[in-house]
Coordinates of C-alpha atoms and ligand atoms in Angstrom, one line a residue:
M27 CA -9.2 -27.2 91.9
S28 CA -6.5 -24.6 92.7
S29 CA -6.3 -23.2 96.2
A30 CA -7.4 -19.8 94.8
Q31 CA -10.7 -21.4 93.8
A32 CA -11.3 -23.6 96.9
L33 CA -14.4 -22.8 98.9
R34 CA -13.7 -20.0 101.3
R35 CA -15.4 -20.2 104.7
I36 CA -16.1 -16.8 106.0
T37 CA -16.9 -15.1 109.3
I38 CA -18.4 -11.6 109.1
L39 CA -17.8 -9.4 112.2
G40 CA -20.4 -6.6 111.8
A41 CA -22.7 -8.5 109.4
T42 CA -25.7 -6.2 109.8
G43 CA -23.8 -3.0 108.9
S44 CA -23.1 -1.4 105.6
I45 CA -19.9 -3.3 104.9
G46 CA -21.5 -6.5 106.2
A47 CA -24.5 -6.1 103.7
S48 CA -22.2 -5.4 100.8
T49 CA -20.1 -8.5 101.7
L50 CA -23.1 -10.7 101.8
D51 CA -24.2 -9.3 98.4
V52 CA -20.9 -10.4 96.8
I53 CA -21.0 -13.8 98.6
A54 CA -24.5 -14.5 97.4
R55 CA -23.3 -14.1 93.8
H56 CA -20.8 -16.9 94.1
P57 CA -22.2 -19.7 96.3
Q58 CA -19.6 -22.1 94.7
R59 CA -16.7 -19.9 95.9
F60 CA -17.8 -18.5 99.3
A61 CA -19.7 -20.0 102.2
V62 CA -20.8 -18.1 105.3
A63 CA -19.6 -19.8 108.5
A64 CA -20.6 -17.2 111.1
L65 CA -22.4 -13.8 111.2
C66 CA -22.0 -11.4 114.1
A67 CA -23.5 -8.1 115.3
N68 CA -23.9 -5.9 118.3
R69 CA -27.5 -6.2 119.5
Q70 CA -29.9 -5.9 116.5
W71 CA -31.0 -9.5 116.4
Q72 CA -33.9 -9.2 113.9
P73 CA -31.9 -8.1 110.8
L74 CA -29.3 -10.8 111.9
L75 CA -32.0 -13.4 112.0
E76 CA -33.0 -12.6 108.4
Q77 CA -29.4 -13.0 107.3
I78 CA -29.1 -16.3 109.2
A79 CA -32.3 -17.6 107.5
R80 CA -30.8 -16.8 104.1
F81 CA -27.2 -17.9 104.6
R82 CA -27.7 -20.6 107.2
P83 CA -24.3 -20.3 109.0
A84 CA -23.2 -22.8 111.6
Y85 CA -22.6 -20.0 114.1
T86 CA -23.8 -16.6 115.0
A87 CA -22.7 -14.2 117.8
L88 CA -24.2 -11.1 119.3
L89 CA -22.3 -8.9 121.8
D90 CA -25.4 -8.3 123.8
A91 CA -26.4 -11.3 125.9
Q92 CA -30.1 -10.4 126.2
A93 CA -30.4 -9.9 122.4
A94 CA -28.5 -13.2 121.9
G95 CA -31.2 -14.9 124.1
E96 CA -34.0 -13.6 121.9
L97 CA -32.1 -14.6 118.8
A98 CA -31.5 -18.1 120.1
A99 CA -35.2 -18.5 120.7
A100 CA -36.1 -17.3 117.2
V101 CA -33.4 -19.6 115.6
R102 CA -35.0 -22.6 117.5
R103 CA -38.5 -21.6 116.5
E104 CA -37.5 -21.4 112.8
G105 CA -35.5 -24.6 112.9
L106 CA -32.3 -23.0 111.7
P107 CA -29.0 -24.9 112.0
T108 CA -27.2 -22.1 113.8
S109 CA -25.5 -22.1 117.3
V110 CA -25.9 -18.7 119.0
L111 CA -22.9 -17.3 121.0
C112 CA -22.7 -14.1 122.9
G113 CA -20.4 -11.5 124.5
P114 CA -16.8 -10.5 123.6
Q115 CA -15.8 -14.2 124.0
G116 CA -18.4 -15.3 121.5
L117 CA -17.1 -12.8 118.9
C118 CA -13.5 -14.0 119.4
E119 CA -14.7 -17.6 119.2
V120 CA -16.3 -17.2 115.8
A121 CA -13.3 -15.2 114.6
T122 CA -11.0 -18.2 115.3
L123 CA -13.1 -21.2 114.3
P124 CA -10.8 -23.9 112.8
E125 CA -13.0 -24.3 109.7
V126 CA -12.9 -20.6 108.9
D127 CA -10.2 -19.3 106.6
T128 CA -11.4 -15.7 106.1
V129 CA -12.6 -13.1 108.6
V130 CA -14.3 -9.9 107.4
A131 CA -13.5 -7.3 110.1
A132 CA -16.5 -4.9 109.7
I133 CA -17.4 -3.9 113.3
V134 CA -17.4 -0.1 113.7
G135 CA -15.0 1.5 116.2
A136 CA -12.6 0.2 118.8
A137 CA -15.0 -2.7 119.6
G138 CA -13.6 -4.4 116.6
L139 CA -10.1 -4.7 118.0
A140 CA -10.3 -7.8 120.2
P141 CA -11.9 -10.2 117.7
T142 CA -9.8 -8.9 114.8
L143 CA -6.7 -9.4 116.8
A144 CA -7.9 -12.9 117.8
A145 CA -8.3 -13.7 114.0
A146 CA -4.8 -12.4 113.4
R147 CA -3.3 -14.7 116.1
A148 CA -5.2 -17.6 114.7
G149 CA -3.6 -17.1 111.2
K150 CA -6.8 -16.2 109.3
T151 CA -7.1 -14.2 106.1
I152 CA -8.4 -10.9 107.4
L153 CA -10.4 -8.6 105.2
L154 CA -10.0 -5.4 107.1
A155 CA -12.6 -2.6 107.0
N156 CA -12.3 -1.8 110.7
K157 CA -9.5 0.8 110.4
E158 CA -9.8 1.6 114.1
T159 CA -8.0 -1.7 114.8
L160 CA -4.9 -0.3 113.1
V161 CA -5.3 3.2 114.6
L162 CA -5.6 1.8 118.1
S163 CA -2.9 -0.8 118.1
G164 CA -1.0 -0.7 114.8
S165 CA 2.3 -2.2 116.0
V166 CA 0.6 -4.9 118.1
F167 CA -1.8 -5.9 115.4
I168 CA 0.8 -6.0 112.6
A169 CA 3.1 -8.1 114.9
A170 CA 0.1 -10.5 115.6
V171 CA -0.6 -10.8 111.8
S172 CA 3.0 -11.8 111.3
A173 CA 3.4 -14.1 114.3
G174 CA 0.1 -15.8 113.5
G175 CA 0.9 -16.3 109.8
A176 CA -2.2 -14.3 109.0
T177 CA -2.9 -12.5 105.6
L178 CA -4.1 -9.0 105.8
L179 CA -6.1 -7.6 102.9
P180 CA -7.5 -4.1 103.1
I181 CA -11.1 -3.4 102.0
D182 CA -11.2 0.2 102.9
S183 CA -11.6 1.5 99.3
E184 CA -8.5 3.7 99.3
H185 CA -6.2 1.1 100.8
N186 CA -7.6 -1.6 98.6
A187 CA -6.8 0.7 95.6
I188 CA -3.2 1.2 96.9
F189 CA -2.9 -2.6 97.5
Q190 CA -3.9 -3.1 93.8
C191 CA -1.4 -0.4 92.6
L192 CA 1.6 -1.8 94.6
P193 CA 3.9 -4.4 93.0
P194 CA 2.9 -8.0 93.7
G195 CA 4.7 -9.4 96.8
Y196 CA 5.1 -5.9 98.3
A197 CA 6.3 -6.4 101.8
G198 CA 6.1 -3.0 103.5
S199 CA 9.3 -1.3 102.3
P200 CA 8.4 1.6 99.9
E201 CA 12.1 2.4 99.0
E202 CA 12.9 -1.3 98.1
R203 CA 10.2 -1.4 95.5
G204 CA 10.7 2.1 94.0
V205 CA 7.6 3.6 95.7
R206 CA 8.0 7.4 96.3
R207 CA 4.6 8.3 97.6
I208 CA 1.1 7.0 98.4
L209 CA -1.7 9.4 97.5
L210 CA -5.0 8.9 99.3
T211 CA -8.0 10.4 97.7
A212 CA -10.8 12.0 99.7
S213 CA -14.3 13.0 98.5
G214 CA -14.3 16.1 100.9
G215 CA -17.6 14.9 102.3
P216 CA -20.9 16.8 102.4
F217 CA -19.3 20.0 103.7
R218 CA -16.5 20.4 101.1
V219 CA -17.9 23.8 99.9
T220 CA -20.3 24.8 102.7
P221 CA -19.5 28.3 104.0
L222 CA -17.3 27.9 107.1
S223 CA -19.6 30.1 109.1
A224 CA -22.5 27.6 108.6
L225 CA -20.5 24.5 110.0
A226 CA -21.2 25.3 113.6
R227 CA -24.9 24.7 113.0
A228 CA -24.5 21.5 110.8
T229 CA -26.9 18.8 111.9
P230 CA -26.3 15.0 112.1
E231 CA -28.6 14.5 109.1
E232 CA -26.6 16.9 107.0
A233 CA -23.3 15.3 108.2
C234 CA -24.5 11.8 107.3
A235 CA -25.8 12.8 103.8
H236 CA -22.6 11.8 102.0
P237 CA -22.6 12.9 98.4
R238 CA -20.9 9.7 97.0
W239 CA -21.0 6.8 99.5
R240 CA -23.8 5.3 101.6
M241 CA -22.1 4.2 104.9
G242 CA -22.8 3.7 108.6
R243 CA -23.4 6.9 110.6
K244 CA -20.1 7.0 112.5
I245 CA -17.9 6.8 109.4
S246 CA -20.2 9.3 107.6
V247 CA -19.6 11.9 110.3
D248 CA -15.9 11.0 110.1
S249 CA -16.0 11.8 106.4
A250 CA -17.7 15.1 107.0
T251 CA -14.9 16.1 109.5
M252 CA -12.3 14.3 107.4
M253 CA -11.2 12.5 110.5
N254 CA -11.9 9.5 108.4
K255 CA -9.0 10.5 106.0
G256 CA -6.8 11.2 109.0
L257 CA -7.5 7.7 110.4
E258 CA -6.8 6.4 106.9
V259 CA -3.4 8.1 106.8
I260 CA -2.6 6.1 110.0
E261 CA -4.1 3.0 108.5
A262 CA -1.9 3.4 105.4
H263 CA 1.2 3.9 107.5
W264 CA 0.7 0.5 109.2
L265 CA -0.5 -1.4 106.2
F266 CA 2.2 -0.3 103.8
G267 CA 5.1 0.6 106.0
A268 CA 5.1 4.2 104.7
R269 CA 6.3 7.1 106.8
R270 CA 4.0 10.0 107.3
E271 CA 5.8 12.2 104.8
Q272 CA 5.4 9.4 102.2
I273 CA 1.6 9.7 102.4
D274 CA -0.4 12.6 100.9
V275 CA -4.1 13.4 100.8
V276 CA -5.8 14.9 97.8
I277 CA -9.5 15.9 97.5
H278 CA -11.3 14.3 94.6
P279 CA -15.0 15.0 94.8
E280 CA -16.1 12.5 92.1
S281 CA -14.8 9.5 94.1
I282 CA -13.8 7.7 90.9
V283 CA -10.0 7.5 91.5
H284 CA -9.8 5.5 94.8
S285 CA -6.1 6.2 95.5
L286 CA -2.7 6.3 93.7
V287 CA 0.9 5.1 94.1
E288 CA 3.7 7.2 92.8
Y289 CA 7.0 5.5 91.8
V290 CA 10.5 7.0 91.7
D291 CA 10.5 7.0 87.9
G292 CA 7.5 9.4 87.9
S293 CA 4.9 6.7 87.1
V294 CA 1.7 7.2 89.0
L295 CA -0.7 4.1 89.1
A296 CA -4.3 4.6 90.1
Q297 CA -7.2 2.3 90.7
L298 CA -10.5 3.6 89.3
G299 CA -14.1 2.4 89.6
N300 CA -17.6 3.5 90.5
P301 CA -17.9 4.3 94.2
D302 CA -19.3 0.9 95.4
M303 CA -17.7 -1.0 98.3
R304 CA -18.6 -4.3 96.6
T305 CA -15.5 -3.7 94.3
P306 CA -12.8 -3.7 97.0
I307 CA -14.7 -6.4 99.0
A308 CA -14.9 -8.7 95.9
Q309 CA -11.2 -8.0 95.1
A310 CA -10.2 -9.1 98.5
L311 CA -12.6 -12.1 98.8
A312 CA -11.4 -13.6 95.5
W313 CA -7.7 -12.4 95.7
P314 CA -5.5 -13.3 93.9
S315 CA -8.2 -14.1 91.3
R316 CA -11.2 -11.9 90.4
V317 CA -15.0 -12.3 90.6
A318 CA -18.0 -10.3 89.5
A319 CA -19.2 -7.9 92.1
G320 CA -22.5 -6.5 90.6
V321 CA -20.9 -3.1 90.2
S322 CA -21.9 -1.1 87.1
P323 CA -19.2 -0.4 84.6
L324 CA -17.3 2.9 84.8
E325 CA -18.4 5.2 81.9
L326 CA -15.6 7.8 81.8
A327 CA -17.1 9.6 78.8
Q328 CA -20.3 10.2 80.8
I329 CA -18.4 11.4 83.8
G330 CA -16.4 13.8 81.6
A331 CA -14.1 15.5 84.1
L332 CA -12.3 14.5 87.3
H333 CA -11.2 17.2 89.8
F334 CA -8.5 17.3 92.4
A335 CA -7.7 19.9 95.1
A336 CA -5.6 20.2 98.3
P337 CA -7.5 19.8 101.6
D338 CA -8.1 23.1 103.4
P339 CA -6.6 22.7 107.0
A340 CA -9.0 25.4 108.4
R341 CA -12.0 23.5 107.1
F342 CA -10.7 20.1 108.1
P343 CA -8.7 20.4 111.3
C344 CA -9.2 16.7 112.2
L345 CA -7.0 15.7 109.3
G346 CA -4.1 17.6 110.9
L347 CA -4.9 16.2 114.3
A348 CA -4.6 12.7 113.0
C349 CA -1.2 13.4 111.3
A350 CA 0.0 15.0 114.5
A351 CA -1.1 11.9 116.5
L352 CA 0.8 9.7 114.0
D353 CA 3.9 11.8 114.5
A354 CA 3.6 11.6 118.2
G355 CA 3.2 7.8 118.0
G356 CA 2.5 5.4 120.9
S357 CA -0.9 5.9 122.4
A358 CA -1.6 9.2 120.6
P359 CA -3.6 7.7 117.7
A360 CA -5.6 5.6 120.2
T361 CA -6.4 8.7 122.3
L362 CA -7.5 10.5 119.2
N363 CA -9.7 7.6 118.1
A364 CA -11.3 7.2 121.5
A365 CA -12.0 11.0 121.8
N366 CA -13.4 11.0 118.3
E367 CA -15.8 8.1 119.0
V368 CA -17.1 9.7 122.1
A369 CA -17.5 13.1 120.4
V370 CA -19.1 11.7 117.2
A371 CA -21.7 9.8 119.4
A372 CA -22.4 13.0 121.3
F373 CA -22.9 14.9 118.0
L374 CA -25.2 12.2 116.6
D375 CA -27.2 12.5 119.9
R376 CA -27.3 16.3 119.4
G377 CA -25.4 16.8 122.6
I378 CA -22.6 18.9 120.9
G379 CA -22.1 20.9 117.7
F380 CA -20.2 19.7 114.6
L381 CA -17.2 21.9 115.3
D382 CA -16.9 20.6 118.9
I383 CA -15.8 17.2 117.5
A384 CA -12.4 18.6 116.5
A385 CA -12.2 20.7 119.6
V386 CA -12.7 17.7 121.9
C387 CA -10.2 15.6 119.9
A388 CA -7.6 18.4 120.1
E389 CA -8.0 18.9 123.8
A390 CA -7.8 15.1 124.5
L391 CA -4.6 14.9 122.6
A392 CA -3.2 17.9 124.4
R393 CA -4.1 16.5 127.8
L394 CA -2.8 12.9 127.4
P395 CA 0.8 12.7 126.4
A396 CA 1.7 9.8 124.2
R397 CA 2.8 6.6 126.0
P398 CA 4.3 3.5 124.5
V399 CA 1.9 0.8 123.2
S400 CA 3.3 -2.7 123.2
S401 CA 0.4 -4.9 124.1
L402 CA -3.4 -5.2 123.7
D403 CA -3.7 -4.0 127.3
D404 CA -1.7 -0.8 126.5
A405 CA -4.0 -0.1 123.6
L406 CA -7.2 -0.7 125.6
E407 CA -5.8 1.5 128.4
A408 CA -5.1 4.3 126.0
D409 CA -8.6 3.9 124.6
R410 CA -10.1 4.0 128.1
A411 CA -8.2 7.1 129.1
G412 CA -9.1 8.9 125.8
R413 CA -12.8 8.1 126.4
A414 CA -12.6 9.3 130.0
V415 CA -11.0 12.6 129.1
A416 CA -13.5 13.2 126.2
R417 CA -16.4 12.5 128.5
E418 CA -15.1 14.9 131.0
L419 CA -14.7 17.5 128.4
L420 CA -18.3 16.9 127.1
G421 CA -19.6 17.1 130.7
R422 CA -18.0 20.5 131.2
Q423 CA -19.4 21.7 127.8
A424 CA -22.9 20.6 128.8
V425 CA -22.6 22.6 132.1
S426 CA -21.3 25.7 130.3
A427 CA -23.9 25.4 127.5
Ligands
LIG525 P1 -22.2 0.2 110.4 O1 -22.6 1.1 111.5 O2 -23.1 0.2 109.2 O3 -22.2 -1.3 110.9 C1 -21.4 -1.7 112.1 C2 -21.6 -3.1 112.4 O4 -20.8 -3.4 113.6 C3 -23.0 -3.6 112.7 O5 -23.2 -4.9 112.2 C4 -23.1 -3.6 114.2 O6 -24.0 -4.5 114.7 C5 -21.7 -4.0 114.6 N1 -21.2 -3.5 115.9 C6 -21.3 -2.2 116.3 N2 -20.8 -2.2 117.5 C7 -20.4 -3.4 117.9 C8 -19.9 -4.0 119.1 N3 -19.6 -3.3 120.1 N4 -19.6 -5.4 119.1 C9 -19.9 -6.1 118.0 N5 -20.5 -5.6 116.9 C10 -20.7 -4.3 116.8 O7 -20.7 0.5 110.0 P2 -20.0 0.4 108.6 O8 -20.2 1.7 107.8 O9 -20.4 -0.9 107.9 O10 -18.5 0.4 109.0 C11 -17.9 -0.7 109.6 C12 -16.3 -0.5 109.6 O11 -15.9 -0.5 108.2 C13 -15.9 0.8 110.3 O12 -14.7 0.6 110.9 C14 -15.7 1.7 109.1 O13 -14.7 2.7 109.4 C15 -15.2 0.8 108.0 N6 -15.4 1.2 106.6 C16 -16.7 1.3 106.2 C17 -17.0 1.8 104.9 C18 -18.4 1.9 104.3 O14 -18.5 2.1 103.2 N7 -19.4 1.7 105.1 C19 -15.9 2.0 104.0 C20 -14.6 1.8 104.5 C21 -14.4 1.4 105.8
LIG526 MG1 -12.1 4.8 103.0

């Protein structure tokens, strides 16, 4: 058996989420290729128990200790062969198990950083969905991947598309391989053509009703503000060693072209497919070979036309904020990410309006000058400071409302 076809033992961080479910769907199609070693989540133990009963991993971990206690009792009751761990330490432990070769990083938000970094240091193959890890600590994380001998494979659909369009063995130097530009596509989200005057009253339900992708609530709101694309510009910078001016964003409402790479000779390579996260997940799980993902074939004749447009900066100020944070460097992207997480949670709780998300992010960036980030502690400190400022801004807003 070649190493490409050896059984891959997999830990899924964020198993109960949207990416976690799509990953398990692909894994279940290929029991001879992929085995689940550990499944982790935040505190929702019942859906995790169902997954454990189906995939029978040796380990599971929940962040929340009380929920982990309830899960452990249920696992014993059902006679399942699974050890239950808990807390940040438990997540890091299952991300670094010696028998595990592949870790799917699919926790949402900054909470994904510590276990994903632990997996990098332990030399695992990391399938990265948690873009916040790179936004928060790009330089630290990339250094850990290289020091730990880890392999980093993007499963964010745009970055997976770029990975597929880059030459084999690409090592992070666009010029050396004739790459002129990376083009990230963006659907434009649910508010692409909504009258600007109506955006102030947009509800969480409207913001989460993405026209093309079914995703978790946080990334759905990020897609509506296009902060998601901004975070993806930062993600592309770290993954592919591209400078900001080498990365462009184009709106493509059909979400069929998942991203493109332009070469100096004028060739532009694109990856196309139906919008289904099982494609990038299967590509990365099986890489460098290919496996079926259960995704329906792309019928171009039925789709008929594909459209492209430049993003409107007045409609999507968060995209500009993210590019400015990347230019500022250091702690600025972490500040932005932290303020965004706090603001999006407040919006989902109906504490602030849709347009306040960008306002809070802009103000947090203005108040916290960029500082160098050279360790996990620096990144976590920038995250803490960004959250504190955002909460202060939200408190003031609640008072003035
Ligand atoms: P989701 O909200 O559906 O799921 C999040 C998962 O993380 C859940 O399993 C939850 O239990 C777990 N989790 C949340 N907070 C945690 C914590 N503090 N500690 C441990 N576990 C925690 O989110 P999602 O849509 O699957 O997105 C996950 C990540 O993948 C995000 O970083 C997102 O940006 C990225 N991503 C998602 C998609 C998509 O299609 N959903 C596409 C590209 C990238
Ligand atoms: Mg994406």
